[in-house]
XYZ file of C-alpha atoms in Angstrom:
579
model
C 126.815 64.401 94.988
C 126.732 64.884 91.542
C 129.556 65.864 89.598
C 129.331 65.892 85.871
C 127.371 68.809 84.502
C 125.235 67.621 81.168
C 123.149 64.447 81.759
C 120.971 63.274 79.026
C 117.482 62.232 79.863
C 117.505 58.432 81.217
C 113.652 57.953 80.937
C 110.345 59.509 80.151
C 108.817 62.194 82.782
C 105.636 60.587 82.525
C 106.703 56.902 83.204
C 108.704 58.288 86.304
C 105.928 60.243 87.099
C 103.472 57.016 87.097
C 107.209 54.759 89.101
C 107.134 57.692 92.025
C 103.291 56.764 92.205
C 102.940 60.442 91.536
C 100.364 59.734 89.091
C 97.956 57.107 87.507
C 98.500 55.440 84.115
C 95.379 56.529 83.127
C 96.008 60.072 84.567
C 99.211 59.765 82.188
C 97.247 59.449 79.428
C 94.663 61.682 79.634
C 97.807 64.486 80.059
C 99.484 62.736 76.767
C 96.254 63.254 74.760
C 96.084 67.048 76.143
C 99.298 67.735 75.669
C 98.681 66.102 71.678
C 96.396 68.853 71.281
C 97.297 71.831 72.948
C 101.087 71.240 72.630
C 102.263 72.644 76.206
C 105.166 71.356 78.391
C 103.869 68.340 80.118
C 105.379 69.125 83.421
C 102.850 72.456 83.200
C 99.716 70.316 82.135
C 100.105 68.350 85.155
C 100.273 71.337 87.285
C 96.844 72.988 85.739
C 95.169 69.626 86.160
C 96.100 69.295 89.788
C 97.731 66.107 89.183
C 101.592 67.204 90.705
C 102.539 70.069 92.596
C 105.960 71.967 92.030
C 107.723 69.743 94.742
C 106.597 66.804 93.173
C 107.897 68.008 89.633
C 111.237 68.812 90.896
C 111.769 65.184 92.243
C 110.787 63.908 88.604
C 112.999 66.390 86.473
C 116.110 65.224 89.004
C 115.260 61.529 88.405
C 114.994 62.617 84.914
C 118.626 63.740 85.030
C 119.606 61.644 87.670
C 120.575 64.749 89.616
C 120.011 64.682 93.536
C 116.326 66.713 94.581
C 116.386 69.062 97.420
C 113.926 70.825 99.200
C 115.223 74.644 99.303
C 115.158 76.605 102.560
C 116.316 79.513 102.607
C 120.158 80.610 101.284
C 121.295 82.540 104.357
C 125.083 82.614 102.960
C 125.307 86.344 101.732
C 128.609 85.535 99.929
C 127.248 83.205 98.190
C 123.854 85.152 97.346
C 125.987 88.229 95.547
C 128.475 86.187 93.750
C 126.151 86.302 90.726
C 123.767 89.282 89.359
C 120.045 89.020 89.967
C 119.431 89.555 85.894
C 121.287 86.405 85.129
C 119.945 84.460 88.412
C 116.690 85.324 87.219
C 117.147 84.658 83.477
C 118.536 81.241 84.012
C 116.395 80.173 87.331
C 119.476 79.455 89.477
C 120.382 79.887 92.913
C 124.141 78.998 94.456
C 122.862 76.605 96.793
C 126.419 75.787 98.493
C 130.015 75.893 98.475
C 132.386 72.859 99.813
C 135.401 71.196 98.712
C 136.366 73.867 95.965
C 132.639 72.912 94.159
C 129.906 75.464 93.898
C 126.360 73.267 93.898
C 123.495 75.443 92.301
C 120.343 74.810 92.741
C 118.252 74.574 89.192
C 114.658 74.139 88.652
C 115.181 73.103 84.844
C 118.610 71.894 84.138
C 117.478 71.812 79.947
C 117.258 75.584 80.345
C 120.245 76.351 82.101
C 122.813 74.485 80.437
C 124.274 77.433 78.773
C 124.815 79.415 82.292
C 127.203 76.356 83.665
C 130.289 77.328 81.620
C 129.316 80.871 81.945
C 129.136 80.082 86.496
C 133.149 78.189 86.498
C 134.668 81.204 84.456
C 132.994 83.760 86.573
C 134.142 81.964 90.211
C 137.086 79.242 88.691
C 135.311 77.102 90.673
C 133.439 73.677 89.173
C 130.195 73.506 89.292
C 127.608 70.943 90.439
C 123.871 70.855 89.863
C 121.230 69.761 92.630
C 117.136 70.096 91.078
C 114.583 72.479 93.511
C 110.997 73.438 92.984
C 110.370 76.855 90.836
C 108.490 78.035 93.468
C 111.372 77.484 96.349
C 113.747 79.149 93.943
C 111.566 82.767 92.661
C 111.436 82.768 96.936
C 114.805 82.988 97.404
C 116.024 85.268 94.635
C 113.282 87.848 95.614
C 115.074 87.811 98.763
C 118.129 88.533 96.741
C 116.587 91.073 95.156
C 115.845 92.678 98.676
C 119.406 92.654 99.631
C 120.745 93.415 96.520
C 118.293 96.834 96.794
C 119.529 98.581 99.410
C 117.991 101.371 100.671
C 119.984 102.070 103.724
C 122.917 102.299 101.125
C 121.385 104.927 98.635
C 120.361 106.702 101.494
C 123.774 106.581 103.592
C 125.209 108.040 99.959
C 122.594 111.010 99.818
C 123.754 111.792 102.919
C 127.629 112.113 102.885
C 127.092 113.832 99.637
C 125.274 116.307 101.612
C 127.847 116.810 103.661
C 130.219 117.931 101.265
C 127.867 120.310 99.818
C 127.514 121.537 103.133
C 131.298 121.848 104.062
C 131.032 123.979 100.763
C 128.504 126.073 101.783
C 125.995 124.874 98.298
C 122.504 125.178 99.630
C 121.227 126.422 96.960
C 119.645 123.625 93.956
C 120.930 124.708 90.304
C 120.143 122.421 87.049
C 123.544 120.926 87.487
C 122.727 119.675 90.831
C 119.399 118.630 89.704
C 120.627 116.881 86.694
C 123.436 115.310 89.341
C 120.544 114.369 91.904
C 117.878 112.420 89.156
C 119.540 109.210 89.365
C 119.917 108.982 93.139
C 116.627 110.206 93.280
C 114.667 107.069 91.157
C 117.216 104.579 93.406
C 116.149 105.923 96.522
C 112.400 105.890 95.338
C 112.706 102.626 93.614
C 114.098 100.926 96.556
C 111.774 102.070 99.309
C 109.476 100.854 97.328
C 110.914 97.440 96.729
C 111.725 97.648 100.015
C 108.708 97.903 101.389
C 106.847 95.351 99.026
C 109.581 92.431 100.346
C 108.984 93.860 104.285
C 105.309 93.135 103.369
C 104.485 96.782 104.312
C 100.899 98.053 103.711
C 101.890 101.491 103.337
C 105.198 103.596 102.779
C 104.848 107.167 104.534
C 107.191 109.838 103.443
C 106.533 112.852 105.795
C 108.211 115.693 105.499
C 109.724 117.223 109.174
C 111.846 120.182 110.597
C 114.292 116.997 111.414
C 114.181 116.119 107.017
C 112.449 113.556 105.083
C 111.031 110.498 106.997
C 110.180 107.398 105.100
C 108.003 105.226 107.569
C 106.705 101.472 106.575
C 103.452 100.155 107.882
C 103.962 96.480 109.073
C 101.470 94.596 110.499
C 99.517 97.341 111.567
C 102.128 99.625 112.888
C 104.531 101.806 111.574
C 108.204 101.331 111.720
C 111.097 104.272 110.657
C 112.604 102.909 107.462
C 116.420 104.478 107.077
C 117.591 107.741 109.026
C 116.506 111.386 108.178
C 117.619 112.593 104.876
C 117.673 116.555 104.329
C 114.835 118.557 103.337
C 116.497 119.552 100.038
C 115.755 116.147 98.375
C 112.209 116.126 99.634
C 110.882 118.145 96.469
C 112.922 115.951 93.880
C 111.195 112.720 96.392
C 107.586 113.660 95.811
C 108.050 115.469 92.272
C 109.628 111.563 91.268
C 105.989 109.922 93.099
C 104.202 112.898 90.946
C 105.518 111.708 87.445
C 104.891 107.875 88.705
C 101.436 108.343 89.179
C 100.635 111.020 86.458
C 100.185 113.960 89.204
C 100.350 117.406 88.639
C 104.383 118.292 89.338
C 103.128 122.128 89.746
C 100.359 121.868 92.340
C 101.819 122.244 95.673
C 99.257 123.405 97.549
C 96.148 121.280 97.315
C 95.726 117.235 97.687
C 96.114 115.128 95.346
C 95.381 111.616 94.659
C 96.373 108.713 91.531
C 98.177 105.914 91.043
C 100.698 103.421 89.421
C 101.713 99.857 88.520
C 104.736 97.687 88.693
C 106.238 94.510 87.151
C 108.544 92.930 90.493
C 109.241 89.431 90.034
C 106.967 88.674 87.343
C 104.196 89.564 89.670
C 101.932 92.957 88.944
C 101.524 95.453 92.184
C 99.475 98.198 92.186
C 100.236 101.500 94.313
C 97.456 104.415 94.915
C 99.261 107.771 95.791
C 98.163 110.311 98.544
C 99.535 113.391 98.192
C 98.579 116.201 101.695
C 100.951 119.731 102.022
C 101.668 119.936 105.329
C 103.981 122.973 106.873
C 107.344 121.465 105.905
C 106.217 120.269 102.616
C 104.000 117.491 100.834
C 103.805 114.111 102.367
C 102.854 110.847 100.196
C 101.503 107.589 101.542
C 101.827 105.059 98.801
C 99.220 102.017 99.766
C 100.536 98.831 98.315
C 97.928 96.768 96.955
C 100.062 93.573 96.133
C 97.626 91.082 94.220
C 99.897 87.738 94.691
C 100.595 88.296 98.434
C 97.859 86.253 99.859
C 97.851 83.994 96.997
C 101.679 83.017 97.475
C 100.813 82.001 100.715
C 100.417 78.432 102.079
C 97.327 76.567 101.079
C 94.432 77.767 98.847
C 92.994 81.127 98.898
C 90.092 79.788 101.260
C 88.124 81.193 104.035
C 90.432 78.286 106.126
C 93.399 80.400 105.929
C 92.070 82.963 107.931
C 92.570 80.839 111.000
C 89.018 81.397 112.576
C 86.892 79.185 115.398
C 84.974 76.374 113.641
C 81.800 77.909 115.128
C 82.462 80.836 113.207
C 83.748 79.382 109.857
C 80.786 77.504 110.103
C 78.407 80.522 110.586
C 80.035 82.975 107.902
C 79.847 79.641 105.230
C 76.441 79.563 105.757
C 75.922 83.391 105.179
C 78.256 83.129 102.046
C 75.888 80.441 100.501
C 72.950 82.732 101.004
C 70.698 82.016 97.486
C 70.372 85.946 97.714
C 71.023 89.259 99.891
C 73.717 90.996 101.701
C 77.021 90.223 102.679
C 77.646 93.278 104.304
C 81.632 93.746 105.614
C 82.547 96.694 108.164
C 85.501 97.715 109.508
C 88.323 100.699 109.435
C 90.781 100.833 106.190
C 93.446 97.830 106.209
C 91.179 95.937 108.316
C 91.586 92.892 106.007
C 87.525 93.574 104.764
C 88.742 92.889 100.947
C 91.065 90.644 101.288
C 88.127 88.161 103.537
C 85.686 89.153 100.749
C 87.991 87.181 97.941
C 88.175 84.043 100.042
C 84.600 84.142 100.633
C 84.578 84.544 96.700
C 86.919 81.576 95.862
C 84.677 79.254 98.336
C 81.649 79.957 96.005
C 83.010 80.294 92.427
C 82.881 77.434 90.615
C 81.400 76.696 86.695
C 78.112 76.891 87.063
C 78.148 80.059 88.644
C 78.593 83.916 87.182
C 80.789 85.907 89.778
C 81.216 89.663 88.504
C 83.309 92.029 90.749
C 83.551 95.837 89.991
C 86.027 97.736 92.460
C 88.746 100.119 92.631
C 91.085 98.984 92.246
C 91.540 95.016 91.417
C 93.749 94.083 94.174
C 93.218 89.953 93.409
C 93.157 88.283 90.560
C 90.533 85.363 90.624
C 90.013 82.943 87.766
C 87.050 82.909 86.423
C 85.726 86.170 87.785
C 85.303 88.954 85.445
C 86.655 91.917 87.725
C 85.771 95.453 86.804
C 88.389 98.638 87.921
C 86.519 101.511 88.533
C 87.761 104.633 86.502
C 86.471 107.674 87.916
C 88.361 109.816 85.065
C 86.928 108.425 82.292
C 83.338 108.124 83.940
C 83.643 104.578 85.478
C 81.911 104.963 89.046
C 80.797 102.381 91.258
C 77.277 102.948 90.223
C 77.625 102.888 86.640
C 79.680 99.630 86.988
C 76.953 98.353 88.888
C 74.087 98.919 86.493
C 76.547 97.716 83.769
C 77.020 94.596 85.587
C 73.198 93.711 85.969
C 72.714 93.596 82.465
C 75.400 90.364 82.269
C 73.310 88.305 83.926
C 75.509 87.652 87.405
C 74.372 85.239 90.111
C 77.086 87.075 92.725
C 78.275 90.401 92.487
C 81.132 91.790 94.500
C 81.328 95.500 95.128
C 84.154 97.210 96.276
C 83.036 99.595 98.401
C 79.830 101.468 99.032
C 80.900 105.269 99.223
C 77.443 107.317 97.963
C 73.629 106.787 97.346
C 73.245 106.012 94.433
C 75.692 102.870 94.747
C 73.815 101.998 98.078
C 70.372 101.937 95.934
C 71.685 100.119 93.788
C 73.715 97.125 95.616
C 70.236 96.889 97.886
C 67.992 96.307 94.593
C 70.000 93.567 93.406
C 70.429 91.966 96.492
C 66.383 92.330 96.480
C 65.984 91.055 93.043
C 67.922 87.578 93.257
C 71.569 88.043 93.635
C 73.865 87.631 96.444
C 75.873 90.677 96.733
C 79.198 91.148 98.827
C 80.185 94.490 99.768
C 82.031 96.658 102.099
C 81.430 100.162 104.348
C 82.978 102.047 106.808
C 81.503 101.830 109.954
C 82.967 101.630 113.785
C 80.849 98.322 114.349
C 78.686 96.416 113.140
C 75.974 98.502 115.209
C 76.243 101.504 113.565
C 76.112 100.153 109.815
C 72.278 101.113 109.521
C 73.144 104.841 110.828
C 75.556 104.688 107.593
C 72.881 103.638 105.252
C 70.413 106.094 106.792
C 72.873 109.509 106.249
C 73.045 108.329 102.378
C 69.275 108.517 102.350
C 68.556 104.937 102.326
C 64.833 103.533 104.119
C 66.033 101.005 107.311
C 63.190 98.947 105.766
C 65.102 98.332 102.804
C 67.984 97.899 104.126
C 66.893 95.079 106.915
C 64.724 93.285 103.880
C 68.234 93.236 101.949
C 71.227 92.432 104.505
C 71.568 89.195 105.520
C 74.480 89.842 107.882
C 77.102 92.333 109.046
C 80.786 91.117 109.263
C 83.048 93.601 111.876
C 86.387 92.960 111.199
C 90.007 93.812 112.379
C 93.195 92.487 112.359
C 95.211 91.735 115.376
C 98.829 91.070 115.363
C 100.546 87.413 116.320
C 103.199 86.421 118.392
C 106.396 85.463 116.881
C 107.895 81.692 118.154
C 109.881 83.650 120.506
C 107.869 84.524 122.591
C 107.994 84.806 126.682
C 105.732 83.850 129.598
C 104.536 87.058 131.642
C 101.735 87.763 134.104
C 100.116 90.960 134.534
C 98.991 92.509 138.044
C 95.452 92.265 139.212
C 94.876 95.967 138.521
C 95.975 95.550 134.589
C 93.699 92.599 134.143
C 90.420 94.869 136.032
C 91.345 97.140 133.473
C 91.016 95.098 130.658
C 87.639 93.850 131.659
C 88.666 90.534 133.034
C 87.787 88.590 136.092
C 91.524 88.145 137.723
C 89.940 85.523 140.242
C 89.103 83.299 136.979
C 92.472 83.529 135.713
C 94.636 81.940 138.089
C 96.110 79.261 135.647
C 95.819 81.126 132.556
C 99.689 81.521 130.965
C 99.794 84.682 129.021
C 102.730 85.670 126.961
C 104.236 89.131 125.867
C 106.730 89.867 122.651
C 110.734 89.713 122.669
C 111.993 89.527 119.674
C 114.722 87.485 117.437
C 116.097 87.578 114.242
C 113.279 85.760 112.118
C 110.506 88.917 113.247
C 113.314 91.505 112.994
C 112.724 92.248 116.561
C 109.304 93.045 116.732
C 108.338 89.774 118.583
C 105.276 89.546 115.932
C 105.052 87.692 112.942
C 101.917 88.923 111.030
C 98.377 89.317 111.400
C 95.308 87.626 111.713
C 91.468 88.173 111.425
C 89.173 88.729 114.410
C 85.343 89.000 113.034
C 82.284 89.519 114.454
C 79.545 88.351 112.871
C 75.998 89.815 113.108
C 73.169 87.631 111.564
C 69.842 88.890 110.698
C 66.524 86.995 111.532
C 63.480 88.434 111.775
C 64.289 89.685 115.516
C 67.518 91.397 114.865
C 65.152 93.075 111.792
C 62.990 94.328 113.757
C 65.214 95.736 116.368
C 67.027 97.613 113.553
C 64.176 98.808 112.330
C 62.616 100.058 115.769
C 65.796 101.697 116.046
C 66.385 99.651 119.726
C 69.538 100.895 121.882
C 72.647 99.260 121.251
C 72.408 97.261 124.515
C 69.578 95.450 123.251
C 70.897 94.725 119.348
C 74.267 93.009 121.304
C 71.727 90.809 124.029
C 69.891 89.420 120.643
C 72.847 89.285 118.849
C 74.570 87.430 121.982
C 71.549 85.090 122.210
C 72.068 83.956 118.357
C 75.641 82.885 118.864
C 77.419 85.853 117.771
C 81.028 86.586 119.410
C 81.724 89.941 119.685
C 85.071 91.886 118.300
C 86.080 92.254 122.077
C 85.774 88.262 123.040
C 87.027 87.435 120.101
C 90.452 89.157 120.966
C 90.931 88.116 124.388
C 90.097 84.386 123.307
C 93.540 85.006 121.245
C 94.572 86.338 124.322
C 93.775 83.162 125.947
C 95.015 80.854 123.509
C 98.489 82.606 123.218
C 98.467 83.791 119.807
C 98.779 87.703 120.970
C 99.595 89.727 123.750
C 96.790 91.568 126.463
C 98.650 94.758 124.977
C 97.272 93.887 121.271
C 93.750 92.887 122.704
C 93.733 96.074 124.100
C 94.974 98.137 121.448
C 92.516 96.729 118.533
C 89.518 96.822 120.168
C 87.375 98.787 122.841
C 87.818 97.508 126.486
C 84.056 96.551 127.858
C 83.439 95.045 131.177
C 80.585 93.288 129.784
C 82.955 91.401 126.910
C 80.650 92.931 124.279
């Protein structure tokens, strides 16, 4: 290991670069002769070119230093995680890495930078100090993790609570200015955290509901919703929501109608946006706060690709070929947080490339996509879907990306372009992909039209998966007859059910994945639409043509252990028929 702290460089990145076989000598040069020009760091030139990845850049900065490379997991040592503020962690991207033989070893991603922290580290913990090199990436990881801890919610709210108490004990019910005044700064923590909190649970929603038991803060994860820290009184539920009101520029007075806005954050370098729903209910106003994180799917493994979604190859197959379409309809279905957006982007990154003019106008921008121009809808200052939409004609796109079809006039609008030479992806709610056209009829819109426009109708849901702990279990005869299956076909079949460890906090899942059904239209399907056919005969065509139904699809995850009977069952309708 390491000892001394300040190394001087021994060689040239790019020459260890070329020794590591990381990259070609002429590779080398063409990154010399950009970096001559536009005068950035080399190490982030090789990045934007796609010549290194962050691993592989770590590795050369610790030859570089002769320091030894390591591939950060995760710190787990709490100690050694709060020995040091987040503000300087952050400042000086460092993470104590580990502790042995009276030497602290932190883990650096740029030792150049961070030279000044090292004397600053031994007089804080008398300790000496040696450096080991990780990846940038490995280390913002671990200190948002920090950040989590360091954030505690069950803390602020375990405060509110014996100050309560006291109050009580004293018999002060009643809120004066001094309380108020007393209250604001407990207030913003509790708000602040929860929603920190939520963003590093990965929550899709925070629910604050106001009971005749307190204030509830709920987080949705994965689908379902989970109690976030224990009741706090009813007294702070005013100062909770009036503190939401002021973030998202609501009217503090109005108590007794809806409202609706929203808000932005900086966390971690990374902007997330928030929309704010505001409903009075008998004990007071409730908020959900929908969490619209644009780098959570991007700071995922692999590229932001239709891939990642973990579909069948007959499928991924099927909904490439719709997403290459010349022109028409990609028409996506499904309940909100079904995942509809979020599928809609990687079908967007498959086809964007140079020669092609990708325009997006929705509300809001949850992903940011290079080289897309993306358009927030702004319904204050006059910004609708529709207007967007006629805006966006007149620059000449070759795919357009609409948010959401909500009235007629968007709906008119979306189906001319995708009649006049554009490929348009878009979303509605609808139950299934059956009842789309009944959608499109009650805004007013000719089936005709519609069937000349729509190329195809993506259902989609999400279904939760089963953590690596999870347990062998069979089901009786009667369950499986209930669920539509044949138990005289499933003799041999291994199914599994959650437990629950410390990685998946107990839930026994870890995440979500897509199910889709995909509904392509020939000139059959058209015509059945059209003709208005019963349901049973739309699903026999559809059947015929390869599709796989929102029901199959889940028991075939059933089947292939990634989720439970119990999840099948609770996503989707249970048909005897597998349809």
């Amino acid at each position: 290991m390491a000892k001394r702290r300040y190394r001087r460089k021994t060689k040239k990145v790019g020459d260890i670069a070329v020794n590591l076989g990381f990259m070609t000598h002429e590779q080398l040069n063409y990154i010399l002769s950009k970096k001559a020009i536009t005068k950035q760091l080399f190490g982030q030139l090789c990045l934007e070119e796609g010549f290194l990845d962050h691993e592989m850049l770590a590795r050369i900065i610790a030859e570089q230093y002769a320091y030894e490379y390591i591939v950060l997991e995760e710190v787990k040592d709490a100690d050694l995680l709060n020995m040091f503020k987040l503000d300087f962690m952050s400042k000086y991207l460092l993470i104590p890495y580990q502790k042995k033989d009276g030497i602290l070893e932190i883990a650096m991603a740029e030792p150049a930078l961070s030279f000044d922290a090292i004397d600053e580290l031994e007089l804080l913990t008398d300790l000496s100090v040696s450096i080991v090199i990780a990846s940038e990436p490995r280390i913002k990881q671990n200190l948002k993790k920090v950040e989590a801890s360091q954030k505690l919610l069950d803390t602020v709210s375990y405060d509110m609570r014996l100050s309560l108490v006291r109050e009580t004990d004293k018999g002060e019910d009643v809120l004066t200015s001094e309380t108020v005044s007393a209250e604001e700064s407990p207030i913003v923590k509790l708000v602040d955290s929860t929603i920190l909190d939520g963003i590093m649970k990965r929550a899709s929603d925070i629910h604050i509901e106001a009971t005749e038991n307190g204030v509830i803060i709920r987080y949705r994860l994965d689908g379902m919703l989970h109690q976030a820290t224990d009741p706090i009184d009813i007294q702070y539920q005013s100062p909770i929501v009036s503190r939401i009101k002021v973030m998202a520029e609501l009217d503090i007075a109005e108590k007794r109608i809806p409202q609706d806005g929203r808000f932005k954050l900086m966390v971690m370098d990374q902007y997330v946006d928030f929309r704010v729903s505001i409903l009075p209910a008998i004990f007071g106003e409730n908020v959900v706060i929908r969490i619209l994180d644009r780098e959570s799917v991007a700071s995922g493994s692999g590229d932001f690709q239709l891939d990642g979604m973990g579909l069948p190859d007959s499928e991924l197959a099927r909904i490439r070929r719709m997403i290459h379409a010349p022109y028409g309809m990609f028409l996506m279905t499904g309940p909100t947080g079904s995942g509809k957006t979020t599928t809609l982007y990687r079908a967007l990154s498959e086809v964007n490339s140079k020669d092609v003019k990708i325009v997006t106008i929705e509300d809001p921008v949850e992903y940011q996509l290079r080289g897309v121009t993306q358009i927030p809808v702004n319904e204050k200052k006059g910004l609708t879907f529709a207007k967007g939409l006629r805006a966006v004609l007149r620059h000449d796109p070759d795919k357009i990306l609409v948010g959401e079809i909500r009235d007629p006039e968007t709906a008119q609008i979306a189906l001319q372009s995708a009649l006049t030479g554009h490929l348009v992806f878009t979303t509605i709610h609808a139950n299934s992909s059956f009842e789309v056209i009944n959608r499109f009829i009650h805004m007013g819109i000719e089936p005709y039209n519609l069937m000349s426009a729509l190329n195809c109708v993506v259902a989609q849901r999400l279904i939760r998966v089963l953590c690596d702990c999870k347990e062998e279990t069979s089901h009786a005869e009667k369950t499986l007859v209930e669920s539509g299956l044949v138990p005289q076909e499933l003799h041999d079949q291994i199914f599994y059910k959650a437990k629950g460890c410390e990685i998946c906090k107990g839930t026994g899942f870890g995440g979500r994945k897509a199910i889709i059904e995909l509904i392509e239209l020939d000139d059959d399907m058209r015509t059945l639409f059209i003709d208005r056919a019963p349901i049973t005969a739309l699903k026999k065509k559809a059947l015929d043509a390869g599709s796989v139904f929102l029901r199959m699809a889940a028991i075939q995850e059933v089947m292939n252990g990634i989720t439970t009977l119990e999840e099948a069952n609770r996503v989707t309708f249970i048909d005897p028929k597998g349809a």
